Short mmCIF file of C-alpha atoms in Angstrom, two decimals:
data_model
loop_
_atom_site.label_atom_id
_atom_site.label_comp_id
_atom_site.label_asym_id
_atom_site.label_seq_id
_atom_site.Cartn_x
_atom_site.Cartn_y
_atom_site.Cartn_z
CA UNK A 1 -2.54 -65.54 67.94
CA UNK A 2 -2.05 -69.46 67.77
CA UNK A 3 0.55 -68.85 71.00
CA UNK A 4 -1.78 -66.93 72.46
CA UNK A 5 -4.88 -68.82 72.41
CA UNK A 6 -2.42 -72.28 73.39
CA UNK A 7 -1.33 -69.83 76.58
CA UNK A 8 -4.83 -69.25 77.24
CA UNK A 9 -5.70 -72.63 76.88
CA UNK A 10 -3.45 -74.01 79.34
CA UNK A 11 -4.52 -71.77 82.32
CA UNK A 12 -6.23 -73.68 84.92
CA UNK A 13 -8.18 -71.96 87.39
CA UNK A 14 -8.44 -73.00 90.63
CA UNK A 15 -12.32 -73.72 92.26
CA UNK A 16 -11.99 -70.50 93.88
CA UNK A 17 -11.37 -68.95 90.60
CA UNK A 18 -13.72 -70.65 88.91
CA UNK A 19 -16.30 -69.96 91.41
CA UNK A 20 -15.72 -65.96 91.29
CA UNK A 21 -15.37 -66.14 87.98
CA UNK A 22 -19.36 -67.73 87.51
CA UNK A 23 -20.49 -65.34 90.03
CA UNK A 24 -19.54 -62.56 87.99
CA UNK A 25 -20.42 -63.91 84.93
CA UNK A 26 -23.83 -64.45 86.42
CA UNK A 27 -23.99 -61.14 87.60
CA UNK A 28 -22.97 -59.79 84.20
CA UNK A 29 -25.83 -62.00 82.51
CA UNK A 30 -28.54 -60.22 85.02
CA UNK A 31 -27.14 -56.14 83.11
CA UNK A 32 -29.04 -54.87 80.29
CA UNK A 33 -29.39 -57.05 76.92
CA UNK A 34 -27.68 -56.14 73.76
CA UNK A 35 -30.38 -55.47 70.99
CA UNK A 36 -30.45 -55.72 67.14
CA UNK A 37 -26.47 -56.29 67.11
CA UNK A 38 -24.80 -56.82 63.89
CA UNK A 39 -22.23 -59.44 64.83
CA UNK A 40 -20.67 -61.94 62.50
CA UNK A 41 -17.44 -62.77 60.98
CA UNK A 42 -19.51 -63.75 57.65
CA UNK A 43 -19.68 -60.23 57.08
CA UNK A 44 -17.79 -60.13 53.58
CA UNK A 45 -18.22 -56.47 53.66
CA UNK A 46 -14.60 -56.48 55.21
CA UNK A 47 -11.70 -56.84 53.60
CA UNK A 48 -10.46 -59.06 56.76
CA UNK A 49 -13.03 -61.37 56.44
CA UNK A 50 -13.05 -61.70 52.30
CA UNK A 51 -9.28 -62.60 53.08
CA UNK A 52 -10.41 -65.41 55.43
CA UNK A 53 -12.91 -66.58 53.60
CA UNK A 54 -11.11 -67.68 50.53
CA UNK A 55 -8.14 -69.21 53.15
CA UNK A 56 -10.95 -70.97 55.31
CA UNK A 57 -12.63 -72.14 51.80
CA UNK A 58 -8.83 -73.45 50.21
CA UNK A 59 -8.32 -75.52 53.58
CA UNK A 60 -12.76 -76.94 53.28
CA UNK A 61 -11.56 -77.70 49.52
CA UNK A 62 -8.45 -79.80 50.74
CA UNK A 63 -10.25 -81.91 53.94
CA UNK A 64 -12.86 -82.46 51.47
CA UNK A 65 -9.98 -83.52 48.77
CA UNK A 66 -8.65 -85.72 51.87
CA UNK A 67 -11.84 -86.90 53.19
CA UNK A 68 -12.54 -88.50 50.34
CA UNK A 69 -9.26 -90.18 49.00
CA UNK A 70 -8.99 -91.46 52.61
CA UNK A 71 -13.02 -92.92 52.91
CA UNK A 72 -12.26 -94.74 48.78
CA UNK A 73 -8.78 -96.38 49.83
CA UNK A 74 -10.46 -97.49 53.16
CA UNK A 75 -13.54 -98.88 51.08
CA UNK A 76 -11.40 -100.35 47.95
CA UNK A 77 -8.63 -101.79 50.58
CA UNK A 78 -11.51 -103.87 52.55
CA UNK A 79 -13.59 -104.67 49.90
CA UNK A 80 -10.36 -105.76 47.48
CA UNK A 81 -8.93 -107.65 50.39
CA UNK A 82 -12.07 -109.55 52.05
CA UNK A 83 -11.39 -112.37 53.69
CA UNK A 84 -14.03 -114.88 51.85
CA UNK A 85 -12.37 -113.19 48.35
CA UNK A 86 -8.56 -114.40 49.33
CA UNK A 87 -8.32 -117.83 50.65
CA UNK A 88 -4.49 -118.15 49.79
CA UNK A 89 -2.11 -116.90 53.00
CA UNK A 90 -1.29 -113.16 52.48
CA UNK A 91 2.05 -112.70 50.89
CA UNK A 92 5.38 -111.38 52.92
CA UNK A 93 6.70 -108.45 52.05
CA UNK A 94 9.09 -105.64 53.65
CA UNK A 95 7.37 -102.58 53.58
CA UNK A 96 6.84 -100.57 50.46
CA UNK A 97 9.07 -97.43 49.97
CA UNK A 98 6.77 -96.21 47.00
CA UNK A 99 3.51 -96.01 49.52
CA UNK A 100 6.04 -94.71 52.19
CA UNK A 101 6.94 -91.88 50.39
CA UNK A 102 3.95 -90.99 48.80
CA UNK A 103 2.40 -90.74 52.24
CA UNK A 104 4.76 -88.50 53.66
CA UNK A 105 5.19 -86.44 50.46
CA UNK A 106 1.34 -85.96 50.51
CA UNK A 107 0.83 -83.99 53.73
CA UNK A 108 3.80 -82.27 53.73
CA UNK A 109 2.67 -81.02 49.77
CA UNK A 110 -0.59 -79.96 51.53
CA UNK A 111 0.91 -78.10 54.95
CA UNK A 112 3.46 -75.85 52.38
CA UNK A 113 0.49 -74.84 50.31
CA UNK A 114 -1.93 -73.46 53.28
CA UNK A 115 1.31 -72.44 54.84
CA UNK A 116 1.99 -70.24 51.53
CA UNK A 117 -1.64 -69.13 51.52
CA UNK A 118 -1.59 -68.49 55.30
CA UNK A 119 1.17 -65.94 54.64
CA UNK A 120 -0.17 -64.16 51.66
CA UNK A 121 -2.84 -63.12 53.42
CA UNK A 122 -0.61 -62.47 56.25
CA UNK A 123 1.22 -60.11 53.57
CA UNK A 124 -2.09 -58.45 52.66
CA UNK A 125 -3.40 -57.93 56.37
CA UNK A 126 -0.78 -57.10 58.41
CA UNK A 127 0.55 -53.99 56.72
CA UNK A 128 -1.24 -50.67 57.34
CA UNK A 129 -1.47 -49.03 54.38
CA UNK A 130 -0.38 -45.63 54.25
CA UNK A 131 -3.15 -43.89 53.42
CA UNK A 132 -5.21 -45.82 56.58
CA UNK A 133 -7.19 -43.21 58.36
CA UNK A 134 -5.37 -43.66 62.05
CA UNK A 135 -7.87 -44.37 65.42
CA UNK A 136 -6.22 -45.03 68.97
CA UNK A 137 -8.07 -47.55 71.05
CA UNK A 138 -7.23 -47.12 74.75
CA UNK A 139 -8.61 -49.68 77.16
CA UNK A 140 -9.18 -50.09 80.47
CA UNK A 141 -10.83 -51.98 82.91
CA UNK A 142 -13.87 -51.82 81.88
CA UNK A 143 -14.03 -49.40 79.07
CA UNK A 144 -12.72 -48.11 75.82
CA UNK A 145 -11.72 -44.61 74.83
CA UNK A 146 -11.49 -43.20 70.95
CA UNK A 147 -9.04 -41.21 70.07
CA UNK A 148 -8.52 -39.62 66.64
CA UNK A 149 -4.70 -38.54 66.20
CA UNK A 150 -5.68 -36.41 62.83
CA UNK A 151 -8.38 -33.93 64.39
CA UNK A 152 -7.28 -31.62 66.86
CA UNK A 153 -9.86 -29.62 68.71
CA UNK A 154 -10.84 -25.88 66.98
CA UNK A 155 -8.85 -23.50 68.99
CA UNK A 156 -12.17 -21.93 69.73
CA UNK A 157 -13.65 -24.57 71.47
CA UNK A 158 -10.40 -25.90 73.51
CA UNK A 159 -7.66 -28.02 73.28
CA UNK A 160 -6.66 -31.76 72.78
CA UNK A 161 -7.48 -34.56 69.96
CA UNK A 162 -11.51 -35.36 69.71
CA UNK A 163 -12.03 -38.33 71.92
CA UNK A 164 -15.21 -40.40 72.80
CA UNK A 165 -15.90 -43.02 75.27
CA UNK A 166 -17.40 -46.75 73.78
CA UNK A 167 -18.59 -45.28 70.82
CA UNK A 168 -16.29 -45.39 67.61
CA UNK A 169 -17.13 -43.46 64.63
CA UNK A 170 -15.33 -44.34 60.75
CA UNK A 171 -16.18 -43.50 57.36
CA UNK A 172 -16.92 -46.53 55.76
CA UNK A 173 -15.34 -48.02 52.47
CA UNK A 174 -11.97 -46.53 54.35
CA UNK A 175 -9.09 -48.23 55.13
CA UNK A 176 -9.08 -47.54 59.09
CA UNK A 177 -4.92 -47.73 61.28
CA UNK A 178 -6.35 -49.08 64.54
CA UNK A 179 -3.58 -48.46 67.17
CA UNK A 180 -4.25 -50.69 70.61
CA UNK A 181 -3.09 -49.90 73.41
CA UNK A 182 -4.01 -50.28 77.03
CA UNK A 183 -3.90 -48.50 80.59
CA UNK A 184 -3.80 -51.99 82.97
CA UNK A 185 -4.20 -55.29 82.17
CA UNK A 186 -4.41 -57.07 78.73
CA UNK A 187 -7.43 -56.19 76.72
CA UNK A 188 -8.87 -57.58 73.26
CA UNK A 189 -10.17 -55.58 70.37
CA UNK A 190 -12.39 -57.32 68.24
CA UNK A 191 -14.92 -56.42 65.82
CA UNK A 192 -16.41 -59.71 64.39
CA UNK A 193 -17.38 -57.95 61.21
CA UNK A 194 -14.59 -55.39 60.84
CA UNK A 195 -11.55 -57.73 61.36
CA UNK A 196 -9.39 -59.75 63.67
CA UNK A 197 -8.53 -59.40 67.29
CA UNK A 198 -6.05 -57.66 68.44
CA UNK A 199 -4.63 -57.41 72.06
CA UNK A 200 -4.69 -54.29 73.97
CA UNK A 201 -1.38 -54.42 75.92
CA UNK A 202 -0.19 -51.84 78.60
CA UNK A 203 2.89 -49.50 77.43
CA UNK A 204 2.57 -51.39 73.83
CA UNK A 205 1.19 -50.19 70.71
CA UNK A 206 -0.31 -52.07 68.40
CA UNK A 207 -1.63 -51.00 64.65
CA UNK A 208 -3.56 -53.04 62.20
CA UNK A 209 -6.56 -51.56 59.65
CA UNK A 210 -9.72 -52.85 59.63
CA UNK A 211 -12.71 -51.98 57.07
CA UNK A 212 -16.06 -52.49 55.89
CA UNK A 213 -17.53 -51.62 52.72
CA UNK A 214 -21.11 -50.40 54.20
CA UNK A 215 -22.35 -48.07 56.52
CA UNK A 216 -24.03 -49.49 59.50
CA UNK A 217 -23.65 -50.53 63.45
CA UNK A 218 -20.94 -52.62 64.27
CA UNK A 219 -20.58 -54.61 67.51
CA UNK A 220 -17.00 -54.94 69.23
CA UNK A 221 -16.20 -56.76 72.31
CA UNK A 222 -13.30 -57.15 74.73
CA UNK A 223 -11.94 -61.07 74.04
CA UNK A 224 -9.38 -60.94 76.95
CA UNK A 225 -10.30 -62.33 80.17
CA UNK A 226 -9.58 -59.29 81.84
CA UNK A 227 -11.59 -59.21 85.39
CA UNK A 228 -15.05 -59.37 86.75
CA UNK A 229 -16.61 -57.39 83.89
CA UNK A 230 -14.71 -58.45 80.69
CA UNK A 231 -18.37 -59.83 79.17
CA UNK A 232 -19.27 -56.03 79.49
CA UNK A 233 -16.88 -54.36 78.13
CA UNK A 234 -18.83 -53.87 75.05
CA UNK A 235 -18.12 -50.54 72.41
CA UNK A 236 -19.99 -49.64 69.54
CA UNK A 237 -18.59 -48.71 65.96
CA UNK A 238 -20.80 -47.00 63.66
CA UNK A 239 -19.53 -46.60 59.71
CA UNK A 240 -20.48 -43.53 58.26
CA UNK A 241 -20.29 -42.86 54.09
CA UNK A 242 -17.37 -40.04 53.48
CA UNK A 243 -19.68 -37.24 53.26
CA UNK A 244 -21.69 -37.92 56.57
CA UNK A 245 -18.38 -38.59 58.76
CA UNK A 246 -16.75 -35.04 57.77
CA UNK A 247 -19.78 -33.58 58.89
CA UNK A 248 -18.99 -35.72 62.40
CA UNK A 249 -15.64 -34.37 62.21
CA UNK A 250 -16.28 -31.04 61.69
CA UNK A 251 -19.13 -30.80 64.27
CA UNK A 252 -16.94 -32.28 67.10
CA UNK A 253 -13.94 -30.19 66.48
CA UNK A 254 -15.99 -27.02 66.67
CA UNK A 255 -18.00 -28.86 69.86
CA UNK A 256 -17.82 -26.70 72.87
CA UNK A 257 -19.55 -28.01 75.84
CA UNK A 258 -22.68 -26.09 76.65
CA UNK A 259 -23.00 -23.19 79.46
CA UNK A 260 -25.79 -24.13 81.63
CA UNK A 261 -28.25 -21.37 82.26
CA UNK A 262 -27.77 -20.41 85.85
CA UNK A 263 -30.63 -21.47 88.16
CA UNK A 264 -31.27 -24.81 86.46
CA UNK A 265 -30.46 -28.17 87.43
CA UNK A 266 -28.24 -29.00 84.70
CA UNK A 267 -26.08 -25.69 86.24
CA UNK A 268 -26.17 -27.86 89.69
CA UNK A 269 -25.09 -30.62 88.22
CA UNK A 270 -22.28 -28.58 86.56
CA UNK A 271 -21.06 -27.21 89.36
CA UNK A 272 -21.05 -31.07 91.28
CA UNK A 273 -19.22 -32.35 87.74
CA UNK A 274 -16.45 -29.96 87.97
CA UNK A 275 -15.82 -28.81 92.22
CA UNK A 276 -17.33 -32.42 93.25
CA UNK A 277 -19.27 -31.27 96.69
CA UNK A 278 -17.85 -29.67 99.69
CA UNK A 279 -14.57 -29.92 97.51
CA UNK A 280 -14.40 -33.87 97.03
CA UNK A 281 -15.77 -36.14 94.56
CA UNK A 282 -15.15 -33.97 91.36
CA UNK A 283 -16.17 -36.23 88.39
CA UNK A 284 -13.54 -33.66 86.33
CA UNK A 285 -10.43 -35.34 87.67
CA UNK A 286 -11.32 -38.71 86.36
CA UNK A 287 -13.43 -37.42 82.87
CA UNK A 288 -12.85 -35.11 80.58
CA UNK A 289 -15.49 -32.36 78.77
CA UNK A 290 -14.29 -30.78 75.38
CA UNK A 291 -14.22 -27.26 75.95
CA UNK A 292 -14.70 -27.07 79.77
CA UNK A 293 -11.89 -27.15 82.47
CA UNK A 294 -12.37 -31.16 82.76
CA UNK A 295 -9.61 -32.97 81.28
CA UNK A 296 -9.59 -35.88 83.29
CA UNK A 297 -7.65 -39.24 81.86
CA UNK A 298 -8.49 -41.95 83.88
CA UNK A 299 -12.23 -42.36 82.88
CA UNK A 300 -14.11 -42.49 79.40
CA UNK A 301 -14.30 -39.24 77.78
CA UNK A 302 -17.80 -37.60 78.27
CA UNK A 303 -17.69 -34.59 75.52
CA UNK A 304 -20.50 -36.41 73.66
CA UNK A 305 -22.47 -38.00 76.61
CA UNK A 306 -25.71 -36.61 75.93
CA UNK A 307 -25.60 -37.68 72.14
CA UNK A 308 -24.18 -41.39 72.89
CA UNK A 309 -26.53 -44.52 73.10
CA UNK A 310 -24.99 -46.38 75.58
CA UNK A 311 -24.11 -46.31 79.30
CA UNK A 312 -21.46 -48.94 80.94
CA UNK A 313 -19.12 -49.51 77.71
CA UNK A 314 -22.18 -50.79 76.10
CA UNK A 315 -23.97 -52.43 78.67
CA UNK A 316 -26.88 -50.13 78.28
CA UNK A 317 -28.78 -49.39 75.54
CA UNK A 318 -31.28 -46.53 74.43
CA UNK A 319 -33.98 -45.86 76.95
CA UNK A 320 -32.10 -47.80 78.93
CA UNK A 321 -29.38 -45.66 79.79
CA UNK A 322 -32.10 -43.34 81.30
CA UNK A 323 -33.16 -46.20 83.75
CA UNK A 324 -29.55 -46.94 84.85
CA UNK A 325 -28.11 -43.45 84.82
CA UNK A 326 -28.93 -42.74 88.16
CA UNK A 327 -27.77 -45.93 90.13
CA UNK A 328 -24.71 -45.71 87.23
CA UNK A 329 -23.63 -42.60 88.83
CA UNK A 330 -24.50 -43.70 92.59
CA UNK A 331 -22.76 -46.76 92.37
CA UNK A 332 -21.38 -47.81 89.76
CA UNK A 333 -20.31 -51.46 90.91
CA UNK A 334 -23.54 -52.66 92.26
CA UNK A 335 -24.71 -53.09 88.87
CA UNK A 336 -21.85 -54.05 86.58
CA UNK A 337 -19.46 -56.06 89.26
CA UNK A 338 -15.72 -54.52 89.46
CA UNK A 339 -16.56 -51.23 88.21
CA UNK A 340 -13.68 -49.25 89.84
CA UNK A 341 -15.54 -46.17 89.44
CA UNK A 342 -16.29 -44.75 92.83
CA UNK A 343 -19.47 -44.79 94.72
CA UNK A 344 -21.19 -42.00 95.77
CA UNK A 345 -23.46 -43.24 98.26
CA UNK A 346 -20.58 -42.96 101.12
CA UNK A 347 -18.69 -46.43 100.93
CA UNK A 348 -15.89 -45.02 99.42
CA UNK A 349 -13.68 -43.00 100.76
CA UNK A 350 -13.08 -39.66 100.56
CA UNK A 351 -15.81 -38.88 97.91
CA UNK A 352 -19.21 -37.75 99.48
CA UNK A 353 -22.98 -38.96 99.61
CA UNK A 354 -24.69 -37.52 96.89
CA UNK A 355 -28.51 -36.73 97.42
CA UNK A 356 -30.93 -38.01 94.67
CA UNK A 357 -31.60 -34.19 93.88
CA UNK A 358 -27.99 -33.92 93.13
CA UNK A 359 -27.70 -36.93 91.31
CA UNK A 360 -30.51 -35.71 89.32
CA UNK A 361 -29.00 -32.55 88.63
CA UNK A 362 -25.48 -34.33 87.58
CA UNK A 363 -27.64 -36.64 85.16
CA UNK A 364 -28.79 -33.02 83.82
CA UNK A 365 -25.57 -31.91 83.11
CA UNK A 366 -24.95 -34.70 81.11
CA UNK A 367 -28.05 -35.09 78.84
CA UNK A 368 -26.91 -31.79 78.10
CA UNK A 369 -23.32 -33.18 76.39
CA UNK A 370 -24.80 -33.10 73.18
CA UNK A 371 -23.35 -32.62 69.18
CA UNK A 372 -25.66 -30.46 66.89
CA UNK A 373 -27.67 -32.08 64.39
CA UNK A 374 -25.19 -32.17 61.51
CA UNK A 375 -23.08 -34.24 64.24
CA UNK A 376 -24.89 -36.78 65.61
CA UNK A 377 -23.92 -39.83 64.67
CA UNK A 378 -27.06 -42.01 65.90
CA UNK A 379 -29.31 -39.51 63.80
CA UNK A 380 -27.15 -40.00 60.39
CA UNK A 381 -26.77 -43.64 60.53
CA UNK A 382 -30.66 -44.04 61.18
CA UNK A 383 -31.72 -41.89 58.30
CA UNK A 384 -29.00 -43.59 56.07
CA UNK A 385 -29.55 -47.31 56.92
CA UNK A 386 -33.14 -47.98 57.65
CA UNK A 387 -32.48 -51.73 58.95
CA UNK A 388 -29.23 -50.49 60.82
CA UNK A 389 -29.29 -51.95 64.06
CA UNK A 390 -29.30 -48.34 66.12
CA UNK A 391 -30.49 -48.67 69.48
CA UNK A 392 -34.08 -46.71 70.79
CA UNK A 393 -33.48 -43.23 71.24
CA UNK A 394 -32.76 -42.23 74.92
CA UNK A 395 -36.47 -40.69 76.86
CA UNK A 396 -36.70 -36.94 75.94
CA UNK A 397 -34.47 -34.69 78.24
CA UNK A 398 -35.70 -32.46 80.62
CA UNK A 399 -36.98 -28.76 79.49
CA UNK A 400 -34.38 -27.37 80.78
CA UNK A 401 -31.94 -29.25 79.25
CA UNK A 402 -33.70 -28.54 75.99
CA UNK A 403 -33.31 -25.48 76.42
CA UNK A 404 -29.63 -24.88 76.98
CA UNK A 405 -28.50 -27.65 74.27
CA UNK A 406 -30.85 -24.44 72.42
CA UNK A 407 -28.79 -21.95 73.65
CA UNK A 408 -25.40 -23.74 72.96
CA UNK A 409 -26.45 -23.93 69.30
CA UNK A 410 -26.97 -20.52 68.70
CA UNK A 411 -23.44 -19.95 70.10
CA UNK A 412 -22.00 -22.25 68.03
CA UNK A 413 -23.15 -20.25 65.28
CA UNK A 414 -26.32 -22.51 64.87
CA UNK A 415 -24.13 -25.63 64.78
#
């Protein structure tokens, strides 16, 4: 990490650089506001950070030790040794090996021991233990996608490993394998109250565990500089207890994307999602839809869309994803910068103008993305932490869409 942030350190930009690089961070400032975040690596909840603590507080303990002995020989030398005290010439001496020694023996006493505490908790932190429940972080410019190695997909509802875009679900008080990897350019993982960073690094994989002893919202961030929208490449990670997060598990396994009554505008929307219009512009080759013909790689997984609180890897929040949704989908990069989702307003080619009806109607589709009751995360966490720091629920969907999510219950057997 040390060689890392030394690497980083020496980088100089060029004016150009730096001038592109505060236009976008400008830009980025002007997106939606995080709210209520729970962000701090005080958080002694986490094993990570108890570890830390205690090595942060051993190396306060010594520069205080130091501080000290240094500030009483400085005082006692000039005070012993005052001018207007000693009127006899000083006396001539060569050196004093005693003094010598001591003051090399001192700091190198001092470096061993934080060294030696440095790499016990190296020892302690480093290893995943083997009962670590295993989570796959893949990143990409500028989102993260979930993936959970240890829960396949119920036959009955399709195929695959349950996946979700920006939003990370755990069961707390859980040792949790975090395996980063990413799918272009060097990406950080960092949860401030979960544990340490970790770089996301193309055709490497890299495990560590992180953990927290209560349930509750965590906020992670990207910490690489990794293009125009690295300040919003924001993810969520909500800590269930045990019993709440099997109920997650066994809800999204069994999750089979809804059938949208035909006539509707969520069935529109479908139809857009999936064949794209006049046969371009399918959002299925780039997303995929547990349960559905989508299984599209390059783009955050959408299974759970309608039950997520956040829109942009983070950027929006709660009733804000309802405001943005429709520009989102239009274009994408007009309001977080370097978005490399493609427009559909006609600027980029070979996907079509879409009209605001059939915007609306793929905005439909997607409210309808939603996990039954027993599976919604947001829900859970709100009724089990009252002070949790959950964004505002999303504006109430469409009729329509009411009704279908409806409908998709009662096939699911009333899950």
């Amino acid at each position: 990490m040390l060689n890392s942030l030394f690497c980083r350190a020496a980088w100089r930009p060029s004016r150009a650089a730096k001038t592109a690089l505060g236009l976008a961070l400008l830009s980025s400032s002007a997106l939606g506001q995080q709210v209520n975040q729970s962000l701090s690596i005080g958080d002694l909840s986490s094993g990570y950070n108890r570890e830390m603590f205690w090595l942060a507080l051993w190396a306060i303990v010594i520069s205080v030790i130091i501080f000290v002995g240094v500030s009483w020989a400085l005082f006692y030398t000039v005070q012993k040794f005052r001018e207007d005290k000693n009127d006899a010439a000083p006396a001539q001496f060569h050196g004093n090996n005693r003094l010598e020694v001591t003051l090399v023996a001192v700091p190198v006493v001092i470096v061993i021991v934080l060294a030696l505490l440095t790499v016990r908790a190296m020892a302690r932190l480093n290893p995943t233990p083997a009962g670590a429940y295993p989570v796959t972080a893949v990143a990409a410019q500028f989102y993260w996608n979930f993936e959970y190695p240890n829960v396949k997909v119920d036959a009955a509802a399709g195929t695959g490993l349950v996946t979700n875009g920006n939003e990370l679900i755990v069961p707390s008080k859980t040792k949790i394998a975090v395996t980063a990897t990413s799918r272009d350019v060097i990406h950080g993982f960092w949860v401030p109250n979960l544990g340490g960073q970790r770089d996301a690094i193309p055709s490497v994989k890299k495990t560590w565990q992180i953990d927290n002893d209560k349930a509750g919202v965590y906020q992670g961030n990207c910490t690489v500089l990794c293009g125009a929208s690295h300040a919003n490449m924001r993810f969520k990670v909500i800590a269930l207890p045990e019993a709440e997060y099997q109920q997650f598990v066994s809800a999204a396994q069994a999750y089979k994307a809804p059938v949208a009554a035909a006539g509707t505008s969520a069935a529109a929307g479908y139809t857009i999602f999936m064949q794209g219009k006049e046969g371009a512009g399918a959002c299925a080759a780039c997303h995929r839809v547990q349960g559905t013909a989508a299984a599209g790689q390059s783009g955050p997984d959408l299974s759970f869309f309608g039950s997520r609180r956040t829109l942009g890897a983070g950027v929006w929040e709660g009733a804000d994803v309802d405001t943005h949704l429709h520009q989102w989908i239009k274009a994408s990069s007009s309001i977080k910068p370097g978005s490399v989702m493609p427009h559909y307003d006609g600027s980029t080619q070979g996907y079509p103008t879409l009209t605001d009806q059939e915007l609306t109607d793929l905005e439909a589709y997607l409210k309808t993305l939603q996990l039954p009751a027993e599976g919604n995360y947001w829900m859970k966490i709100s009724a089990l932490v009252p002070d949790a720091p959950v964004p505002a629920a999303q504006n109430p969907t469409p009729s329509s869409v009411n009704a279908i999510t409806s409908a998709s219950t009662a096939m699911n057997g009333g899950k």
